[in-house]
Amino acid sequence: MIRIENINKFYKLGKGRFHALKDVSLEIGDGEFVSVEGRSGAGKTTLLHILGCLDSFDSGTYLLNGKSVGKMGDRQLAAVRNREIGFVMQDFALVAQEDVLFNVMLPLYFSKTKRSRMKDLAAEKLERVGLSDQIGKKVSQLSGGQKQRVAIARALVAGSGIILADEPTGALDSGTGREVMELLRGINREQGTTVVVITHDAEVASYAGRRIVLADGVVEYDESA
């Protein structure tokens, strides 16, 4: 469960500051598939970074599975990111010179998982995303769609109950983008994984069961499909 109340975020801008999020409050329940939409500068990515424990906030409350994120130190935040949240980014955020298996195993290197178990878990998630036959290839040899599937497998491997996806189809052609969104929807429905997708694309947003629209740092619209 994600719950934020009256979140405010400011950025320094010259001699002044920019109010990126303004008293934003929302709840995202376990197993929801949510899109967060808005124009450039609306606050989408700022919200994603806060939800993903990648950035701090200036005021308000953030409870993640009942725990207060604002009270956590850097080490606790890193542990939460590794254990509870999987990230899927527009640029894939993979280690290009390493192979597919290494990239999917990467979150497990920060846990006490045995290497043999790490390989088994990674292979299982690669099978789920349809890439069992690419396991030994370098990431640099893959197509864009395959890279995004590797990123999704990596997001799943640590048992994360939440996937945060920032413009996951932005670097893909329309057909491949639909395949990626179908995969995310299937994972959401089959495994009960909470999926939050940041997008400016109405077609991508249509896969979600709930749409949230940000405008100038405030929630303009929040409604289930």
PDB file of C-alpha atoms in Angstrom:
ATOM      1  CA  MET A   1       0.000   0.000   0.000  1.00  0.00           C
ATOM      2  CA  ILE A   2       1.254   3.439  -1.015  1.00  0.00           C
ATOM      3  CA  ARG A   3      -0.135   6.405   0.876  1.00  0.00           C
ATOM      4  CA  ILE A   4       1.049   9.986   0.575  1.00  0.00           C
ATOM      5  CA  GLU A   5      -0.520  12.983   2.289  1.00  0.00           C
ATOM      6  CA  ASN A   6       0.091  16.652   1.549  1.00  0.00           C
ATOM      7  CA  ILE A   7       3.426  16.061  -0.162  1.00  0.00           C
ATOM      8  CA  ASN A   8       5.308  19.196  -1.181  1.00  0.00           C
ATOM      9  CA  LYS A   9       8.523  19.284  -3.171  1.00  0.00           C
ATOM     10  CA  PHE A  10      10.612  22.332  -4.067  1.00  0.00           C
ATOM     11  CA  TYR A  11      13.641  22.679  -6.334  1.00  0.00           C
ATOM     12  CA  LYS A  12      16.103  25.555  -6.335  1.00  0.00           C
ATOM     13  CA  LEU A  13      15.649  27.722  -9.410  1.00  0.00           C
ATOM     14  CA  GLY A  14      18.131  30.569  -9.656  1.00  0.00           C
ATOM     15  CA  LYS A  15      17.637  32.734  -6.579  1.00  0.00           C
ATOM     16  CA  GLY A  16      14.189  31.348  -6.018  1.00  0.00           C
ATOM     17  CA  ARG A  17      12.585  27.914  -5.992  1.00  0.00           C
ATOM     18  CA  PHE A  18      10.161  25.902  -8.095  1.00  0.00           C
ATOM     19  CA  HIS A  19       7.167  24.278  -6.386  1.00  0.00           C
ATOM     20  CA  ALA A  20       7.113  20.906  -8.196  1.00  0.00           C
ATOM     21  CA  LEU A  21       4.460  19.131  -6.079  1.00  0.00           C
ATOM     22  CA  LYS A  22       1.794  21.010  -4.143  1.00  0.00           C
ATOM     23  CA  ASP A  23       0.022  19.224  -1.281  1.00  0.00           C
ATOM     24  CA  VAL A  24      -0.352  16.010  -3.288  1.00  0.00           C
ATOM     25  CA  SER A  25      -2.329  13.272  -1.517  1.00  0.00           C
ATOM     26  CA  LEU A  26      -3.253   9.849  -2.864  1.00  0.00           C
ATOM     27  CA  GLU A  27      -3.450   6.157  -2.023  1.00  0.00           C
ATOM     28  CA  ILE A  28      -2.519   3.272  -4.288  1.00  0.00           C
ATOM     29  CA  GLY A  29      -3.722  -0.094  -3.047  1.00  0.00           C
ATOM     30  CA  ASP A  30      -2.004  -3.436  -3.400  1.00  0.00           C
ATOM     31  CA  GLY A  31      -2.540  -4.908  -6.868  1.00  0.00           C
ATOM     32  CA  GLU A  32      -3.673  -1.697  -8.570  1.00  0.00           C
ATOM     33  CA  PHE A  33      -2.553  -0.729 -12.075  1.00  0.00           C
ATOM     34  CA  VAL A  34      -2.320   3.056 -12.148  1.00  0.00           C
ATOM     35  CA  SER A  35      -1.246   5.533 -14.810  1.00  0.00           C
ATOM     36  CA  VAL A  36       0.058   8.974 -13.871  1.00  0.00           C
ATOM     37  CA  GLU A  37      -0.314  11.403 -16.749  1.00  0.00           C
ATOM     38  CA  GLY A  38       0.440  15.040 -17.414  1.00  0.00           C
ATOM     39  CA  ARG A  39       2.357  17.425 -19.608  1.00  0.00           C
ATOM     40  CA  SER A  40       6.079  18.016 -19.274  1.00  0.00           C
ATOM     41  CA  GLY A  41       6.701  19.828 -15.984  1.00  0.00           C
ATOM     42  CA  ALA A  42       3.468  18.611 -14.402  1.00  0.00           C
ATOM     43  CA  GLY A  43       5.343  16.753 -11.649  1.00  0.00           C
ATOM     44  CA  LYS A  44       5.074  13.170 -12.912  1.00  0.00           C
ATOM     45  CA  THR A  45       8.735  12.222 -12.644  1.00  0.00           C
ATOM     46  CA  THR A  46       9.123  14.046  -9.336  1.00  0.00           C
ATOM     47  CA  LEU A  47       6.242  12.004  -7.949  1.00  0.00           C
ATOM     48  CA  LEU A  48       7.756   8.778  -9.284  1.00  0.00           C
ATOM     49  CA  HIS A  49      11.115   9.544  -7.672  1.00  0.00           C
ATOM     50  CA  ILE A  50       9.437  10.187  -4.329  1.00  0.00           C
ATOM     51  CA  LEU A  51       7.311   7.026  -4.550  1.00  0.00           C
ATOM     52  CA  GLY A  52      10.454   5.071  -5.466  1.00  0.00           C
ATOM     53  CA  CYS A  53      12.414   6.458  -2.502  1.00  0.00           C
ATOM     54  CA  LEU A  54      14.881   8.016  -4.953  1.00  0.00           C
ATOM     55  CA  ASP A  55      14.214  11.597  -3.852  1.00  0.00           C
ATOM     56  CA  SER A  56      13.184  13.320  -0.645  1.00  0.00           C
ATOM     57  CA  PHE A  57      10.235  15.640  -0.100  1.00  0.00           C
ATOM     58  CA  ASP A  58      10.012  18.912   1.815  1.00  0.00           C
ATOM     59  CA  SER A  59       6.808  18.342   3.745  1.00  0.00           C
ATOM     60  CA  GLY A  60       4.021  15.811   4.064  1.00  0.00           C
ATOM     61  CA  THR A  61       3.833  12.111   4.856  1.00  0.00           C
ATOM     62  CA  TYR A  62       4.680   9.015   2.826  1.00  0.00           C
ATOM     63  CA  LEU A  63       3.724   5.588   4.173  1.00  0.00           C
ATOM     64  CA  LEU A  64       4.923   2.580   2.187  1.00  0.00           C
ATOM     65  CA  ASN A  65       3.368  -0.653   3.429  1.00  0.00           C
ATOM     66  CA  GLY A  66       2.695   1.102   6.719  1.00  0.00           C
ATOM     67  CA  LYS A  67       6.250   2.416   7.196  1.00  0.00           C
ATOM     68  CA  SER A  68       7.083   6.103   7.256  1.00  0.00           C
ATOM     69  CA  VAL A  69       9.535   6.769   4.423  1.00  0.00           C
ATOM     70  CA  GLY A  70      10.331  10.267   5.659  1.00  0.00           C
ATOM     71  CA  LYS A  71      11.889   8.854   8.811  1.00  0.00           C
ATOM     72  CA  MET A  72      14.225   6.436   7.012  1.00  0.00           C
ATOM     73  CA  GLY A  73      17.949   6.941   6.602  1.00  0.00           C
ATOM     74  CA  ASP A  74      19.882   6.362   3.393  1.00  0.00           C
ATOM     75  CA  ARG A  75      20.672   2.725   4.201  1.00  0.00           C
ATOM     76  CA  GLN A  76      17.040   1.943   5.014  1.00  0.00           C
ATOM     77  CA  LEU A  77      15.868   3.646   1.832  1.00  0.00           C
ATOM     78  CA  ALA A  78      18.328   1.641  -0.247  1.00  0.00           C
ATOM     79  CA  ALA A  79      17.065  -1.580   1.351  1.00  0.00           C
ATOM     80  CA  VAL A  80      13.445  -0.622   0.627  1.00  0.00           C
ATOM     81  CA  ARG A  81      14.253   0.147  -3.008  1.00  0.00           C
ATOM     82  CA  ASN A  82      16.026  -3.153  -3.445  1.00  0.00           C
ATOM     83  CA  ARG A  83      13.466  -5.299  -1.647  1.00  0.00           C
ATOM     84  CA  GLU A  84      10.074  -3.708  -2.264  1.00  0.00           C
ATOM     85  CA  ILE A  85      10.244  -1.662  -5.490  1.00  0.00           C
ATOM     86  CA  GLY A  86      11.193  -2.586  -9.037  1.00  0.00           C
ATOM     87  CA  PHE A  87      11.998   0.104 -11.607  1.00  0.00           C
ATOM     88  CA  VAL A  88      11.406   0.083 -15.367  1.00  0.00           C
ATOM     89  CA  MET A  89      12.859   3.154 -17.079  1.00  0.00           C
ATOM     90  CA  GLN A  90      12.525   4.627 -20.562  1.00  0.00           C
ATOM     91  CA  ASP A  91      16.251   4.146 -21.260  1.00  0.00           C
ATOM     92  CA  PHE A  92      16.171   0.597 -19.754  1.00  0.00           C
ATOM     93  CA  ALA A  93      18.975   1.390 -17.215  1.00  0.00           C
ATOM     94  CA  LEU A  94      20.805  -1.856 -17.956  1.00  0.00           C
ATOM     95  CA  VAL A  95      24.535  -2.621 -17.884  1.00  0.00           C
ATOM     96  CA  ALA A  96      25.096  -2.881 -21.647  1.00  0.00           C
ATOM     97  CA  GLN A  97      28.455  -4.652 -21.524  1.00  0.00           C
ATOM     98  CA  GLU A  98      27.133  -7.422 -19.257  1.00  0.00           C
ATOM     99  CA  ASP A  99      24.905 -10.325 -20.216  1.00  0.00           C
ATOM    100  CA  VAL A 100      21.179 -10.671 -19.681  1.00  0.00           C
ATOM    101  CA  LEU A 101      21.514 -13.014 -16.705  1.00  0.00           C
ATOM    102  CA  PHE A 102      23.825 -10.632 -14.834  1.00  0.00           C
ATOM    103  CA  ASN A 103      21.450  -7.720 -15.345  1.00  0.00           C
ATOM    104  CA  VAL A 104      18.470  -9.613 -13.971  1.00  0.00           C
ATOM    105  CA  MET A 105      20.479 -10.963 -11.031  1.00  0.00           C
ATOM    106  CA  LEU A 106      21.806  -7.512 -10.114  1.00  0.00           C
ATOM    107  CA  PRO A 107      19.292  -6.650  -7.330  1.00  0.00           C
ATOM    108  CA  LEU A 108      20.060  -9.981  -5.650  1.00  0.00           C
ATOM    109  CA  TYR A 109      23.750  -9.131  -5.253  1.00  0.00           C
ATOM    110  CA  PHE A 110      22.704  -6.758  -2.470  1.00  0.00           C
ATOM    111  CA  SER A 111      20.947  -9.522  -0.547  1.00  0.00           C
ATOM    112  CA  LYS A 112      22.230 -12.699   1.084  1.00  0.00           C
ATOM    113  CA  THR A 113      20.863 -14.916  -1.687  1.00  0.00           C
ATOM    114  CA  LYS A 114      23.179 -17.752  -2.711  1.00  0.00           C
ATOM    115  CA  ARG A 115      24.544 -17.464  -6.235  1.00  0.00           C
ATOM    116  CA  SER A 116      22.925 -20.707  -7.388  1.00  0.00           C
ATOM    117  CA  ARG A 117      19.572 -19.453  -6.141  1.00  0.00           C
ATOM    118  CA  MET A 118      20.170 -16.086  -7.806  1.00  0.00           C
ATOM    119  CA  LYS A 119      20.638 -17.805 -11.150  1.00  0.00           C
ATOM    120  CA  ASP A 120      17.485 -19.877 -10.685  1.00  0.00           C
ATOM    121  CA  LEU A 121      15.392 -16.833  -9.768  1.00  0.00           C
ATOM    122  CA  ALA A 122      16.743 -14.807 -12.685  1.00  0.00           C
ATOM    123  CA  ALA A 123      16.119 -17.640 -15.144  1.00  0.00           C
ATOM    124  CA  GLU A 124      12.564 -17.990 -13.828  1.00  0.00           C
ATOM    125  CA  LYS A 125      11.799 -14.296 -14.394  1.00  0.00           C
ATOM    126  CA  LEU A 126      13.400 -14.345 -17.835  1.00  0.00           C
ATOM    127  CA  GLU A 127      11.139 -17.221 -18.758  1.00  0.00           C
ATOM    128  CA  ARG A 128       8.162 -15.184 -17.536  1.00  0.00           C
ATOM    129  CA  VAL A 129       9.042 -12.326 -19.885  1.00  0.00           C
ATOM    130  CA  GLY A 130       9.781 -14.650 -22.796  1.00  0.00           C
ATOM    131  CA  LEU A 131      13.563 -14.309 -22.923  1.00  0.00           C
ATOM    132  CA  SER A 132      14.848 -17.721 -21.835  1.00  0.00           C
ATOM    133  CA  ASP A 133      16.645 -18.048 -25.173  1.00  0.00           C
ATOM    134  CA  GLN A 134      18.547 -14.778 -24.657  1.00  0.00           C
ATOM    135  CA  ILE A 135      19.980 -15.515 -21.234  1.00  0.00           C
ATOM    136  CA  GLY A 136      23.652 -15.519 -22.248  1.00  0.00           C
ATOM    137  CA  LYS A 137      23.567 -12.611 -24.694  1.00  0.00           C
ATOM    138  CA  LYS A 138      25.082  -9.219 -24.001  1.00  0.00           C
ATOM    139  CA  VAL A 139      22.484  -6.514 -23.467  1.00  0.00           C
ATOM    140  CA  SER A 140      24.084  -4.557 -26.309  1.00  0.00           C
ATOM    141  CA  GLN A 141      22.983  -7.335 -28.708  1.00  0.00           C
ATOM    142  CA  LEU A 142      19.290  -7.003 -27.852  1.00  0.00           C
ATOM    143  CA  SER A 143      16.497  -5.027 -29.488  1.00  0.00           C
ATOM    144  CA  GLY A 144      14.757  -2.242 -27.578  1.00  0.00           C
ATOM    145  CA  GLY A 145      11.783  -4.444 -26.762  1.00  0.00           C
ATOM    146  CA  GLN A 146      14.037  -7.205 -25.469  1.00  0.00           C
ATOM    147  CA  LYS A 147      15.937  -4.732 -23.302  1.00  0.00           C
ATOM    148  CA  GLN A 148      12.701  -3.551 -21.724  1.00  0.00           C
ATOM    149  CA  ARG A 149      11.705  -7.153 -21.025  1.00  0.00           C
ATOM    150  CA  VAL A 150      15.050  -7.657 -19.283  1.00  0.00           C
ATOM    151  CA  ALA A 151      14.310  -4.553 -17.199  1.00  0.00           C
ATOM    152  CA  ILE A 152      10.906  -5.976 -16.248  1.00  0.00           C
ATOM    153  CA  ALA A 153      12.483  -9.309 -15.271  1.00  0.00           C
ATOM    154  CA  ARG A 154      14.986  -7.414 -13.119  1.00  0.00           C
ATOM    155  CA  ALA A 155      12.136  -5.485 -11.470  1.00  0.00           C
ATOM    156  CA  LEU A 156      10.476  -8.783 -10.550  1.00  0.00           C
ATOM    157  CA  VAL A 157      13.450 -10.836  -9.398  1.00  0.00           C
ATOM    158  CA  ALA A 158      13.740  -9.535  -5.841  1.00  0.00           C
ATOM    159  CA  GLY A 159      10.077 -10.319  -5.215  1.00  0.00           C
ATOM    160  CA  SER A 160       9.099  -6.656  -5.495  1.00  0.00           C
ATOM    161  CA  GLY A 161       5.401  -6.077  -4.936  1.00  0.00           C
ATOM    162  CA  ILE A 162       5.566  -2.728  -6.735  1.00  0.00           C
ATOM    163  CA  ILE A 163       6.761  -1.822 -10.228  1.00  0.00           C
ATOM    164  CA  LEU A 164       7.298   1.859 -11.029  1.00  0.00           C
ATOM    165  CA  ALA A 165       7.621   2.413 -14.774  1.00  0.00           C
ATOM    166  CA  ASP A 166       8.727   5.779 -16.168  1.00  0.00           C
ATOM    167  CA  GLU A 167       7.655   6.137 -19.820  1.00  0.00           C
ATOM    168  CA  PRO A 168       8.349   2.412 -20.404  1.00  0.00           C
ATOM    169  CA  THR A 169       7.397   2.578 -24.094  1.00  0.00           C
ATOM    170  CA  GLY A 170       9.035   5.930 -24.848  1.00  0.00           C
ATOM    171  CA  ALA A 171      12.015   4.416 -26.689  1.00  0.00           C
ATOM    172  CA  LEU A 172       9.997   1.742 -28.502  1.00  0.00           C
ATOM    173  CA  ASP A 173       7.931   1.570 -31.677  1.00  0.00           C
ATOM    174  CA  SER A 174       4.172   1.384 -31.186  1.00  0.00           C
ATOM    175  CA  GLY A 175       3.857  -2.365 -31.742  1.00  0.00           C
ATOM    176  CA  THR A 176       6.666  -3.245 -29.340  1.00  0.00           C
ATOM    177  CA  GLY A 177       5.281  -0.748 -26.852  1.00  0.00           C
ATOM    178  CA  ARG A 178       1.942  -2.553 -26.857  1.00  0.00           C
ATOM    179  CA  GLU A 179       3.719  -5.864 -26.205  1.00  0.00           C
ATOM    180  CA  VAL A 180       5.489  -4.356 -23.191  1.00  0.00           C
ATOM    181  CA  MET A 181       2.244  -2.933 -21.810  1.00  0.00           C
ATOM    182  CA  GLU A 182       0.462  -6.278 -22.304  1.00  0.00           C
ATOM    183  CA  LEU A 183       3.294  -7.913 -20.352  1.00  0.00           C
ATOM    184  CA  LEU A 184       2.970  -5.428 -17.491  1.00  0.00           C
ATOM    185  CA  ARG A 185      -0.809  -5.901 -17.442  1.00  0.00           C
ATOM    186  CA  GLY A 186      -0.390  -9.667 -17.348  1.00  0.00           C
ATOM    187  CA  ILE A 187       2.046  -9.466 -14.425  1.00  0.00           C
ATOM    188  CA  ASN A 188      -0.371  -7.173 -12.603  1.00  0.00           C
ATOM    189  CA  ARG A 189      -3.307  -9.538 -13.102  1.00  0.00           C
ATOM    190  CA  GLU A 190      -1.518 -12.836 -12.562  1.00  0.00           C
ATOM    191  CA  GLN A 191       0.780 -11.927  -9.676  1.00  0.00           C
ATOM    192  CA  GLY A 192      -1.090  -9.050  -8.055  1.00  0.00           C
ATOM    193  CA  THR A 193       1.920  -6.785  -8.551  1.00  0.00           C
ATOM    194  CA  THR A 194       1.145  -3.100  -8.095  1.00  0.00           C
ATOM    195  CA  VAL A 195       2.080  -1.222 -11.271  1.00  0.00           C
ATOM    196  CA  VAL A 196       2.415   2.561 -11.533  1.00  0.00           C
ATOM    197  CA  VAL A 197       3.160   3.870 -15.031  1.00  0.00           C
ATOM    198  CA  ILE A 198       4.261   7.442 -15.703  1.00  0.00           C
ATOM    199  CA  THR A 199       3.241   8.425 -19.236  1.00  0.00           C
ATOM    200  CA  HIS A 200       2.106  11.196 -21.540  1.00  0.00           C
ATOM    201  CA  ASP A 201       0.668   8.624 -23.985  1.00  0.00           C
ATOM    202  CA  ALA A 202      -3.103   8.094 -23.825  1.00  0.00           C
ATOM    203  CA  GLU A 203      -2.799   4.602 -25.338  1.00  0.00           C
ATOM    204  CA  VAL A 204      -0.343   3.541 -22.633  1.00  0.00           C
ATOM    205  CA  ALA A 205      -2.622   5.011 -19.971  1.00  0.00           C
ATOM    206  CA  SER A 206      -5.544   2.977 -21.338  1.00  0.00           C
ATOM    207  CA  TYR A 207      -3.967  -0.224 -19.969  1.00  0.00           C
ATOM    208  CA  ALA A 208      -4.395   1.029 -16.397  1.00  0.00           C
ATOM    209  CA  GLY A 209      -7.438   0.487 -14.248  1.00  0.00           C
ATOM    210  CA  ARG A 210      -7.044   3.932 -12.721  1.00  0.00           C
ATOM    211  CA  ARG A 211      -5.879   7.228 -14.202  1.00  0.00           C
ATOM    212  CA  ILE A 212      -4.294  10.056 -12.247  1.00  0.00           C
ATOM    213  CA  VAL A 213      -3.615  13.324 -14.073  1.00  0.00           C
ATOM    214  CA  LEU A 214      -1.173  15.900 -12.708  1.00  0.00           C
ATOM    215  CA  ALA A 215      -1.129  19.545 -13.777  1.00  0.00           C
ATOM    216  CA  ASP A 216       1.267  22.145 -12.378  1.00  0.00           C
ATOM    217  CA  GLY A 217       2.125  19.937  -9.410  1.00  0.00           C
ATOM    218  CA  VAL A 218      -1.410  19.146  -8.269  1.00  0.00           C
ATOM    219  CA  VAL A 219      -3.731  16.181  -8.827  1.00  0.00           C
ATOM    220  CA  GLU A 220      -6.191  17.431 -11.433  1.00  0.00           C
ATOM    221  CA  TYR A 221      -8.018  14.146 -12.023  1.00  0.00           C
ATOM    222  CA  ASP A 222      -8.122  10.765 -10.266  1.00  0.00           C
ATOM    223  CA  GLU A 223     -10.620   8.217 -11.430  1.00  0.00           C
ATOM    224  CA  SER A 224     -10.929   4.491 -12.004  1.00  0.00           C
ATOM    225  CA  ALA A 225     -11.517   3.420 -15.593  1.00  0.00           C
TER     226      ALA A 225
END
